[in-house]
CSV table of C-alpha atoms in Angstrom, one decimal:
chain,number,residue,atom,x,y,z
A,6,MET,CA,28.4,-17.7,-83.1
A,7,ALA,CA,26.1,-15.1,-82.4
A,8,ASP,CA,22.9,-17.2,-81.7
A,9,LYS,CA,24.9,-19.5,-79.1
A,10,ASP,CA,26.2,-16.5,-77.2
A,11,ASN,CA,22.6,-15.0,-77.3
A,12,GLN,CA,21.4,-18.5,-76.5
A,13,LYS,CA,23.3,-18.3,-73.1
A,14,LEU,CA,22.2,-15.3,-72.4
A,15,ASP,CA,18.6,-15.7,-72.8
A,16,ARG,CA,19.0,-18.7,-70.3
A,17,ARG,CA,21.0,-16.7,-67.7
A,18,ASN,CA,17.8,-14.1,-67.7
A,19,LEU,CA,15.3,-17.4,-67.4
A,20,LEU,CA,17.2,-18.2,-64.4
A,21,LYS,CA,17.6,-14.4,-62.9
A,22,ALA,CA,13.7,-14.7,-63.1
A,23,ALA,CA,12.6,-18.4,-61.9
A,24,ALA,CA,13.3,-17.9,-58.1
A,25,GLY,CA,14.4,-15.1,-55.5
A,26,SER,CA,16.2,-17.7,-53.5
A,27,PHE,CA,19.4,-18.0,-56.2
A,28,ILE,CA,22.2,-16.2,-54.9
A,29,ALA,CA,24.0,-13.6,-57.4
A,30,TRP,CA,27.9,-13.8,-57.2
A,31,HIS,CA,29.8,-10.9,-57.6
A,32,THR,CA,33.6,-11.0,-58.6
A,33,PRO,CA,36.1,-9.5,-61.3
A,34,ALA,CA,35.8,-12.5,-63.5
A,35,VAL,CA,40.0,-13.2,-62.5
A,36,PHE,CA,39.5,-14.5,-59.6
A,37,SER,CA,36.4,-16.3,-59.7
A,38,ALA,CA,38.3,-20.0,-60.1
A,39,THR,CA,41.2,-19.8,-57.7
A,40,THR,CA,39.1,-18.2,-54.9
A,41,LYS,CA,36.3,-20.6,-55.3
A,42,LEU,CA,38.7,-23.2,-55.0
A,43,SER,CA,40.3,-22.1,-51.9
A,44,ALA,CA,36.9,-21.5,-50.0
A,45,ASP,CA,36.4,-25.6,-51.2
A,46,ILE,CA,38.9,-27.0,-49.3
A,47,VAL,CA,38.1,-26.0,-45.8
A,48,LYS,CA,34.6,-28.1,-44.5
A,49,ALA,CA,34.9,-28.2,-41.2
A,50,PRO,CA,32.7,-25.7,-39.1
A,51,ARG,CA,34.1,-22.5,-38.7
A,52,PRO,CA,33.6,-19.1,-36.9
A,53,LYS,CA,30.7,-17.0,-38.2
A,54,LEU,CA,30.3,-13.4,-38.3
A,55,VAL,CA,27.7,-11.3,-38.8
A,56,TRP,CA,28.2,-7.4,-39.4
A,57,VAL,CA,24.3,-5.6,-39.1
A,58,ILE,CA,25.1,-1.9,-40.4
A,59,LEU,CA,22.2,0.7,-39.1
A,60,ARG,CA,21.8,3.4,-41.6
A,61,GLY,CA,20.8,6.9,-40.9
A,62,ALA,CA,22.5,7.3,-37.2
A,63,MET,CA,21.3,5.7,-34.6
A,64,ASP,CA,20.8,7.6,-31.2
A,65,SER,CA,23.0,5.8,-29.1
A,66,LEU,CA,21.6,8.1,-25.7
A,67,HIS,CA,18.4,6.6,-26.2
A,68,ALA,CA,19.8,2.9,-26.8
A,69,LEU,CA,22.2,2.8,-23.7
A,70,LEU,CA,21.1,5.4,-21.1
A,71,PRO,CA,23.8,6.7,-19.3
A,72,LEU,CA,21.9,7.0,-16.3
A,73,SER,CA,24.5,8.2,-13.6
A,74,ASP,CA,25.6,11.0,-15.5
A,75,PRO,CA,24.1,13.8,-14.2
A,76,ASP,CA,24.4,16.0,-17.1
A,77,LEU,CA,21.8,13.6,-18.9
A,78,MET,CA,18.3,15.1,-17.7
A,79,LEU,CA,19.7,18.5,-18.1
A,80,HIS,CA,19.9,17.8,-21.9
A,81,ARG,CA,16.8,14.9,-22.2
A,82,LYS,CA,14.6,15.2,-19.5
A,83,ARG,CA,11.7,14.0,-22.1
A,84,PHE,CA,13.6,11.5,-23.7
A,85,VAL,CA,14.6,9.7,-20.8
A,86,ALA,CA,10.9,10.1,-18.5
A,87,SER,CA,9.5,7.9,-21.5
A,88,VAL,CA,11.8,5.3,-20.7
A,89,LYS,CA,13.7,5.1,-17.5
A,90,GLU,CA,11.2,3.3,-15.3
A,91,ASP,CA,11.0,0.4,-18.3
A,92,ALA,CA,14.8,0.5,-18.8
A,93,PHE,CA,17.1,-3.1,-18.4
A,94,ASP,CA,19.6,-2.3,-16.1
A,95,LEU,CA,22.7,-3.0,-17.0
A,96,GLY,CA,24.8,-2.1,-13.7
A,97,GLY,CA,27.9,0.9,-13.7
A,98,GLY,CA,25.1,3.4,-14.3
A,99,PHE,CA,24.0,2.3,-18.0
A,100,ALA,CA,20.4,1.0,-18.6
A,101,LEU,CA,18.8,-0.7,-22.2
A,102,HIS,CA,15.9,1.0,-23.7
A,103,PRO,CA,13.0,-1.3,-22.5
A,104,ALA,CA,12.3,-2.4,-26.5
A,105,PHE,CA,15.6,-4.7,-26.5
A,106,GLN,CA,13.8,-7.8,-24.2
A,107,GLU,CA,16.6,-9.8,-26.6
A,108,LEU,CA,19.4,-7.9,-25.9
A,109,ASN,CA,18.8,-7.6,-22.2
A,110,TYR,CA,18.6,-11.5,-22.4
A,111,LEU,CA,21.8,-11.8,-24.1
A,112,TYR,CA,23.3,-9.3,-22.0
A,113,LYS,CA,22.2,-11.5,-18.6
A,114,GLN,CA,23.6,-14.3,-20.6
A,115,LYS,CA,27.2,-12.8,-21.1
A,116,GLN,CA,26.3,-13.0,-24.7
A,117,LEU,CA,26.4,-9.2,-25.3
A,118,ILE,CA,28.7,-6.4,-25.1
A,119,PRO,CA,27.6,-2.7,-25.2
A,120,VAL,CA,30.4,-0.3,-26.3
A,121,VAL,CA,29.6,3.6,-25.8
A,122,ALA,CA,31.1,6.6,-26.8
A,123,THR,CA,32.5,4.8,-30.7
A,124,GLY,CA,33.0,6.7,-33.7
A,125,SER,CA,33.1,5.6,-37.3
A,126,GLY,CA,36.2,7.7,-38.0
A,127,ALA,CA,34.2,9.7,-40.3
A,128,LYS,CA,34.7,13.3,-39.3
A,129,THR,CA,31.5,14.5,-41.6
A,130,ARG,CA,27.8,14.6,-40.9
A,131,SER,CA,27.0,13.4,-44.0
A,132,HIS,CA,25.0,10.1,-43.9
A,133,PHE,CA,26.3,8.7,-47.1
A,134,TYR,CA,30.1,9.6,-47.0
A,135,ALA,CA,30.2,8.3,-43.0
A,136,GLN,CA,28.5,5.4,-44.0
A,137,ASP,CA,31.0,5.1,-47.6
A,138,ILE,CA,33.7,5.2,-44.6
A,139,LEU,CA,32.2,3.1,-42.2
A,140,GLU,CA,32.0,0.4,-44.6
A,141,SER,CA,35.6,0.6,-46.5
A,142,GLY,CA,37.0,0.7,-43.1
A,143,LEU,CA,40.0,3.0,-44.4
A,144,PRO,CA,41.2,6.8,-44.0
A,145,GLU,CA,40.3,7.2,-47.2
A,146,MET,CA,37.3,5.9,-48.7
A,147,ASP,CA,37.9,3.1,-51.2
A,148,SER,CA,34.6,2.5,-53.1
A,149,ASP,CA,36.1,-0.4,-54.4
A,150,SER,CA,37.5,-2.1,-51.8
A,151,GLY,CA,35.3,-3.1,-48.4
A,152,TRP,CA,36.7,-3.9,-44.8
A,153,LEU,CA,34.7,-7.1,-44.5
A,154,ASN,CA,35.6,-8.3,-48.0
A,155,ARG,CA,39.9,-7.6,-47.3
A,156,ALA,CA,38.5,-9.5,-43.8
A,157,VAL,CA,36.9,-12.6,-46.3
A,158,GLU,CA,40.5,-12.1,-48.0
A,159,ALA,CA,42.3,-12.8,-45.2
A,160,TYR,CA,40.4,-15.6,-44.3
A,161,GLN,CA,40.2,-17.3,-47.4
A,162,GLY,CA,36.1,-17.6,-46.4
A,163,GLU,CA,32.8,-17.1,-48.1
A,164,SER,CA,30.3,-13.9,-47.5
A,165,LEU,CA,26.8,-13.0,-48.3
A,166,ALA,CA,25.0,-9.6,-48.2
A,167,ILE,CA,21.3,-9.7,-48.1
A,168,ALA,CA,20.7,-6.6,-50.2
A,169,HIS,CA,19.4,-6.5,-53.7
A,170,THR,CA,23.0,-5.1,-55.2
A,171,LEU,CA,26.4,-6.0,-53.7
A,172,PRO,CA,27.4,-2.9,-50.4
A,173,LEU,CA,30.3,-1.2,-50.4
A,174,GLY,CA,31.5,-3.2,-47.4
A,175,LEU,CA,31.7,-6.5,-49.3
A,176,ARG,CA,33.0,-5.1,-52.5
A,177,GLY,CA,36.8,-6.1,-53.3
A,178,THR,CA,38.5,-8.6,-54.8
A,179,GLN,CA,37.4,-11.7,-53.0
A,180,LEU,CA,34.2,-13.8,-54.3
A,181,ALA,CA,31.1,-12.3,-52.5
A,182,LYS,CA,27.2,-13.1,-53.4
A,183,THR,CA,24.3,-11.3,-52.4
A,184,TRP,CA,20.8,-12.5,-51.7
A,185,TYR,CA,17.3,-10.8,-51.2
A,186,PRO,CA,13.5,-12.2,-51.7
A,187,ASP,CA,11.9,-11.6,-54.4
A,188,SER,CA,8.4,-10.2,-55.1
A,189,LEU,CA,7.8,-12.9,-58.5
A,190,HIS,CA,5.3,-15.7,-57.8
A,191,PRO,CA,6.7,-19.0,-57.0
A,192,ALA,CA,7.9,-21.2,-59.8
A,193,SER,CA,6.7,-24.4,-60.4
A,194,ASP,CA,8.8,-27.7,-59.7
A,195,ASP,CA,8.2,-28.6,-63.4
A,196,LEU,CA,10.1,-25.7,-64.6
A,197,TYR,CA,13.0,-26.2,-62.5
A,198,GLU,CA,13.1,-29.7,-64.1
A,199,ARG,CA,13.5,-28.3,-67.5
A,200,LEU,CA,15.7,-25.8,-66.4
A,201,GLU,CA,18.3,-29.0,-65.4
A,202,VAL,CA,18.0,-30.4,-68.2
A,203,LEU,CA,18.4,-27.0,-70.3
A,204,TYR,CA,22.0,-26.6,-68.1
A,205,LYS,CA,23.0,-29.6,-67.7
A,206,ASP,CA,26.1,-29.3,-70.1
A,207,ASP,CA,26.5,-25.5,-69.0
A,208,HIS,CA,29.0,-26.2,-65.6
A,209,VAL,CA,28.5,-22.3,-64.1
A,210,LEU,CA,24.5,-22.0,-64.8
A,211,SER,CA,24.1,-25.7,-63.6
A,212,GLU,CA,26.1,-24.9,-60.9
A,213,ARG,CA,24.2,-22.3,-59.9
A,214,LEU,CA,20.6,-23.8,-60.2
A,215,ALA,CA,21.7,-26.4,-57.9
A,216,GLU,CA,22.7,-23.8,-55.1
A,217,GLY,CA,19.7,-21.8,-55.8
A,218,LEU,CA,17.2,-24.6,-55.4
A,219,LYS,CA,19.2,-26.0,-52.1
A,220,ASN,CA,19.1,-22.3,-50.8
A,221,ARG,CA,15.3,-22.5,-51.7
A,222,GLN,CA,14.9,-25.9,-50.1
A,223,LEU,CA,16.4,-24.4,-46.6
A,224,LEU,CA,14.1,-21.5,-46.6
A,225,ALA,CA,11.3,-23.1,-47.1
A,226,GLY,CA,11.5,-24.4,-43.3
A,227,ILE,CA,11.9,-21.5,-41.2
A,228,LYS,CA,9.3,-19.6,-39.0
A,229,ARG,CA,7.2,-16.9,-41.7
A,230,LEU,CA,6.9,-13.6,-40.8
A,231,LYS,CA,3.9,-11.3,-42.3
A,232,ASN,CA,6.4,-9.1,-43.9
A,233,LYS,CA,9.4,-11.4,-46.0
A,234,TYR,CA,11.3,-7.9,-46.6
A,235,SER,CA,11.6,-6.6,-43.0
A,236,PHE,CA,14.8,-6.9,-40.7
A,237,PRO,CA,13.4,-9.7,-38.6
A,238,SER,CA,12.5,-11.7,-41.7
A,239,LEU,CA,15.8,-10.8,-43.4
A,240,ALA,CA,18.0,-11.9,-40.2
A,241,ALA,CA,16.1,-15.3,-40.5
A,242,SER,CA,16.7,-16.3,-43.6
A,243,CYS,CA,20.4,-15.2,-43.4
A,244,ALA,CA,21.1,-17.0,-40.2
A,245,THR,CA,19.6,-20.2,-42.0
A,246,MET,CA,22.6,-19.6,-45.2
A,247,LEU,CA,24.9,-19.4,-42.6
A,248,ALA,CA,23.9,-22.6,-40.4
A,249,ASP,CA,24.5,-24.7,-43.3
A,250,SER,CA,27.0,-26.9,-43.2
A,251,ASP,CA,28.2,-25.6,-46.7
A,252,GLY,CA,26.8,-21.5,-45.6
A,253,PRO,CA,29.3,-18.7,-45.6
A,254,ASP,CA,31.4,-17.6,-42.9
A,255,CYS,CA,30.2,-14.3,-42.8
A,256,ALA,CA,27.2,-12.2,-43.5
A,257,MET,CA,26.4,-8.5,-44.1
A,258,LEU,CA,22.8,-6.9,-43.5
A,259,GLU,CA,21.7,-3.5,-43.4
A,260,MET,CA,18.6,-1.6,-41.7
A,261,THR,CA,17.9,1.6,-42.4
A,262,GLY,CA,14.9,4.4,-41.0
A,263,TRP,CA,17.8,5.9,-38.1
A,264,ASP,CA,17.5,9.5,-39.4
A,265,THR,CA,15.4,10.6,-36.3
A,266,HIS,CA,14.9,14.7,-36.9
A,267,GLN,CA,11.3,14.2,-35.6
A,268,ASN,CA,9.3,12.4,-33.1
A,269,GLN,CA,12.4,10.2,-32.1
A,270,ILE,CA,10.5,8.9,-28.9
A,271,GLY,CA,7.9,6.6,-31.1
A,272,ARG,CA,9.9,6.2,-34.2
A,273,LEU,CA,12.7,4.9,-32.5
A,274,ASP,CA,10.9,2.4,-29.6
A,275,ARG,CA,9.9,1.0,-33.4
A,276,LYS,CA,13.1,0.7,-34.9
A,277,PHE,CA,14.6,-1.2,-31.8
A,278,ARG,CA,12.0,-3.7,-31.4
A,279,GLU,CA,12.5,-4.3,-34.8
A,280,LEU,CA,16.2,-4.6,-34.5
A,281,ASP,CA,15.7,-6.7,-31.2
A,282,GLN,CA,13.6,-8.7,-33.0
A,283,GLY,CA,15.8,-9.5,-35.8
A,284,ILE,CA,18.8,-10.5,-33.5
A,285,ALA,CA,16.3,-12.9,-31.7
A,286,MET,CA,16.1,-14.4,-35.6
A,287,LEU,CA,19.3,-14.7,-36.0
A,288,ARG,CA,19.9,-16.7,-32.8
A,289,GLU,CA,17.2,-19.1,-33.1
A,290,ASN,CA,17.8,-19.9,-36.6
A,291,LEU,CA,21.9,-20.3,-36.2
A,292,ALA,CA,20.8,-22.9,-33.9
A,293,GLU,CA,23.8,-24.9,-33.0
A,294,GLN,CA,25.4,-22.4,-34.9
A,295,TRP,CA,24.9,-19.8,-32.5
A,296,GLY,CA,27.3,-20.5,-30.2
A,297,ASN,CA,30.4,-19.9,-32.8
A,298,THR,CA,28.9,-16.3,-34.1
A,299,VAL,CA,29.2,-13.3,-33.5
A,300,VAL,CA,27.3,-10.3,-34.6
A,301,VAL,CA,28.4,-6.5,-34.9
A,302,VAL,CA,26.2,-3.8,-34.7
A,303,THR,CA,27.3,-0.2,-35.9
A,304,THR,CA,25.9,2.6,-37.2
A,305,GLU,CA,27.9,5.7,-39.0
A,306,PHE,CA,27.6,8.4,-36.7
A,307,GLY,CA,25.2,9.3,-33.3
A,308,ARG,CA,23.0,12.2,-32.7
A,309,THR,CA,23.0,15.5,-30.7
A,310,VAL,CA,22.9,15.4,-26.9
A,311,ALA,CA,20.3,18.1,-27.1
A,312,ILE,CA,16.6,17.6,-28.3
A,313,ASN,CA,15.6,19.9,-31.3
A,314,GLY,CA,12.4,21.5,-31.6
A,315,THR,CA,10.5,18.5,-33.9
A,316,LYS,CA,11.0,16.2,-30.8
A,317,GLY,CA,13.9,14.4,-32.5
A,318,THR,CA,17.6,14.8,-32.8
A,319,ASP,CA,20.1,15.9,-35.4
A,320,HIS,CA,23.2,14.6,-36.9
A,321,GLY,CA,25.8,13.8,-34.2
A,322,THR,CA,29.0,12.3,-33.7
A,323,ALA,CA,29.3,9.2,-31.3
A,324,SER,CA,27.3,6.7,-31.0
A,325,ALA,CA,27.4,2.9,-29.5
A,326,MET,CA,28.2,-0.1,-30.9
A,327,PHE,CA,27.0,-3.6,-30.2
A,328,ILE,CA,28.7,-7.0,-30.0
A,329,ALA,CA,26.5,-10.3,-29.6
A,330,GLY,CA,26.9,-13.7,-30.1
A,331,GLY,CA,27.1,-17.4,-28.3
A,332,ALA,CA,31.2,-16.9,-29.0
A,333,VAL,CA,31.3,-13.1,-26.9
A,334,ALA,CA,32.4,-12.9,-23.6
A,335,GLY,CA,29.8,-10.6,-22.6
A,336,GLY,CA,28.2,-8.8,-19.5
A,337,SER,CA,29.6,-5.4,-18.9
A,338,VAL,CA,29.5,-2.1,-20.3
A,339,GLN,CA,32.8,-1.4,-22.4
A,340,GLY,CA,34.2,1.8,-23.8
A,341,ARG,CA,35.5,4.9,-22.1
A,342,TRP,CA,32.5,7.0,-20.8
A,343,PRO,CA,33.6,11.1,-21.7
A,344,GLY,CA,30.2,12.5,-19.9
A,345,LEU,CA,27.6,15.0,-21.0
A,346,ALA,CA,28.8,18.0,-19.3
A,347,GLU,CA,29.1,21.3,-21.9
A,348,ALA,CA,33.2,20.8,-21.8
A,349,ASN,CA,32.9,17.1,-22.4
A,350,LEU,CA,31.2,17.6,-25.5
A,351,TYR,CA,32.2,17.5,-29.1
A,352,GLU,CA,31.9,20.7,-30.7
A,353,GLY,CA,29.7,21.3,-27.9
A,354,ARG,CA,26.6,19.8,-29.0
A,355,ASP,CA,27.9,16.2,-29.9
A,356,LEU,CA,29.0,12.7,-27.5
A,357,MET,CA,32.4,13.0,-27.8
A,358,PRO,CA,33.8,9.6,-29.6
A,359,THR,CA,36.5,7.9,-27.1
A,360,SER,CA,37.3,5.1,-28.9
A,361,ASP,CA,36.9,3.8,-32.7
A,362,THR,CA,34.6,1.0,-34.5
A,363,ARG,CA,37.6,-0.1,-36.2
A,364,GLN,CA,39.6,-0.9,-33.0
A,365,TRP,CA,37.0,-3.3,-32.0
A,366,ILE,CA,36.4,-4.9,-35.0
A,367,ARG,CA,40.0,-5.7,-35.4
A,368,ALA,CA,40.0,-7.4,-32.0
A,369,ILE,CA,37.3,-9.2,-33.0
A,370,LEU,CA,39.0,-10.3,-36.3
A,371,SER,CA,42.4,-10.9,-34.1
A,372,GLN,CA,40.1,-13.3,-31.6
A,373,HIS,CA,37.6,-14.7,-33.7
A,374,TRP,CA,39.2,-15.4,-37.0
A,375,LYS,CA,42.6,-15.7,-35.6
A,376,LEU,CA,44.1,-13.2,-38.6
A,377,ASN,CA,47.7,-12.4,-37.6
A,378,GLY,CA,49.0,-9.1,-37.8
A,379,ALA,CA,49.9,-8.3,-41.4
A,380,GLN,CA,46.2,-9.6,-42.1
A,381,LEU,CA,44.8,-7.2,-39.8
A,382,ASP,CA,47.2,-4.3,-41.0
A,383,TYR,CA,45.4,-5.4,-44.4
A,384,VAL,CA,42.1,-5.2,-43.5
A,385,PHE,CA,42.4,-1.8,-41.1
A,386,PRO,CA,46.2,-0.3,-42.3
A,387,THR,CA,45.6,2.9,-40.0
A,388,ILE,CA,44.4,0.9,-36.6
A,389,LYS,CA,46.1,-0.6,-33.6
A,390,THR,CA,44.6,-3.8,-32.2
A,391,MET,CA,43.0,-3.2,-28.4
A,392,GLY,CA,43.6,-5.6,-25.8
A,393,SER,CA,39.9,-6.4,-24.5
A,394,GLN,CA,38.7,-10.0,-24.6
A,395,LEU,CA,36.1,-9.9,-26.7
A,396,ILE,CA,35.8,-13.5,-27.7
A,397,ARG,CA,35.1,-16.6,-25.2
A,398,PRO,CA,37.8,-19.2,-25.3
A,399,VAL,CA,37.3,-21.6,-27.8
A,400,SER,CA,37.5,-25.9,-27.1
A,401,LYS,CA,38.9,-28.6,-29.4
A,402,SER,CA,35.5,-28.8,-30.7
A,403,GLY,CA,35.3,-25.6,-31.9
A,404,ALA,CA,32.9,-24.1,-29.4
A,405,ALA,CA,33.0,-21.4,-27.3
A,406,ILE,CA,33.8,-22.9,-23.6
C-alpha cells in the first residue's frame, strides 16, 4: 500500500516539474468536487473581472494630478513641474501622468473611470496589514477569507491568481487556481506523451495534465516580451487564459515596487509605464472579451502630500483607483475631492479619504456580475452599495452597449 502511495506522490512531483504552464488548484478537499461540477454547468460567455493590486502604496497625487487645486503647488511644486506640461487633461481640473498613454486612450474611449480619494478601510500605515485588510475586504482581517473568493463563490464562477502562491484575496471555500511562469527548460513532447500514458488511469492527474497542455498551447501564441516575469508579460498571459472559451471568470494580478520613499519622479515614471503597458496587454490579449471585462486597479493606501527630504513621499492614507474595461461606463473622474488645504488633510499630512474602495467594488459586483443584496452583504458585510452607474448596459448577446 505504501509503495502505491509513493508512486502517486512521484507522479505528482514529476507533473509539477514538467511544465510551468500547469495550473495549481487550491481548495479544501471537501469543496473540490461539488464546486467543479457547478462551474461546469454554465458554458456561455460570462462577464470577466480582473483585479490588479499595487503593493507598496501608489502615490495618487502623481498619477492623477489635481491641477485645479490651488494648494497642490504649495506642497509639490518640484513633482508637478516635472510632468505638468505633458500630462493628459481629463477635464474637471484633473490630469493623468504622461506615462499613462493606454489609460488616456481608454479614457477617451469612455472605458476608464479614475476614482479620487479612496481608502481601503485600513486604519494603519503598515503595508502588510493594510494589504491584508484590502484583500480580505472585512472590517477585521481574516487571513482565510478574501473578498474576491467570496465574490466568486456567490457568482459560482472560477478564478485564477497570477502568483507563486495563492494570495489572501482568493483564499476561502471556493475553488481557486494559481499560475506563474516557470524557470525550467521546456520539456519535450515525448515526455508529455509518456505522462499521458502514465496518468490514463488517474482521473485527477490526467485532467490536470490535459489542462496544462492546453494552457501551454494557448500561451505559445502570445506576443513575447523580453522579461516573462514583468507585469506586462504576466498580464498578457493572464488575458490569454481569461479569453479562452473555458477560461476563468476572474483573475488577480499583483504588482510590487510602489513604496517610493526616495527619488519618486523617476521611479514612478517607470512603474506607471509598466502598469500602463500591462493594461494594454490585457486589452490586446482579451480581444473580443475586452468588451465584456472590468479591470479594477487598487492599492493599500496613498502617500503623504508633502515631499520628504529624499525626494520621495512617505506612507499616507487616501489614494486613487482605476476602473477600466470595455464593459465600463467611463469617461469621467469620479469620487469627491477633499482638497489639499492644510485644514482638509487627514492627520495634517495625508489626502483625506472620501470613499471606500469596497464601495466601488461592491457596485461593480452588483452591476457587472448581477450579485443580489444578500450576496453582496456576504462579500462586503459592512459596506453599502453606492448608486453610481459604473457598467454599461448589456445587450441580449451579452456585450456592453
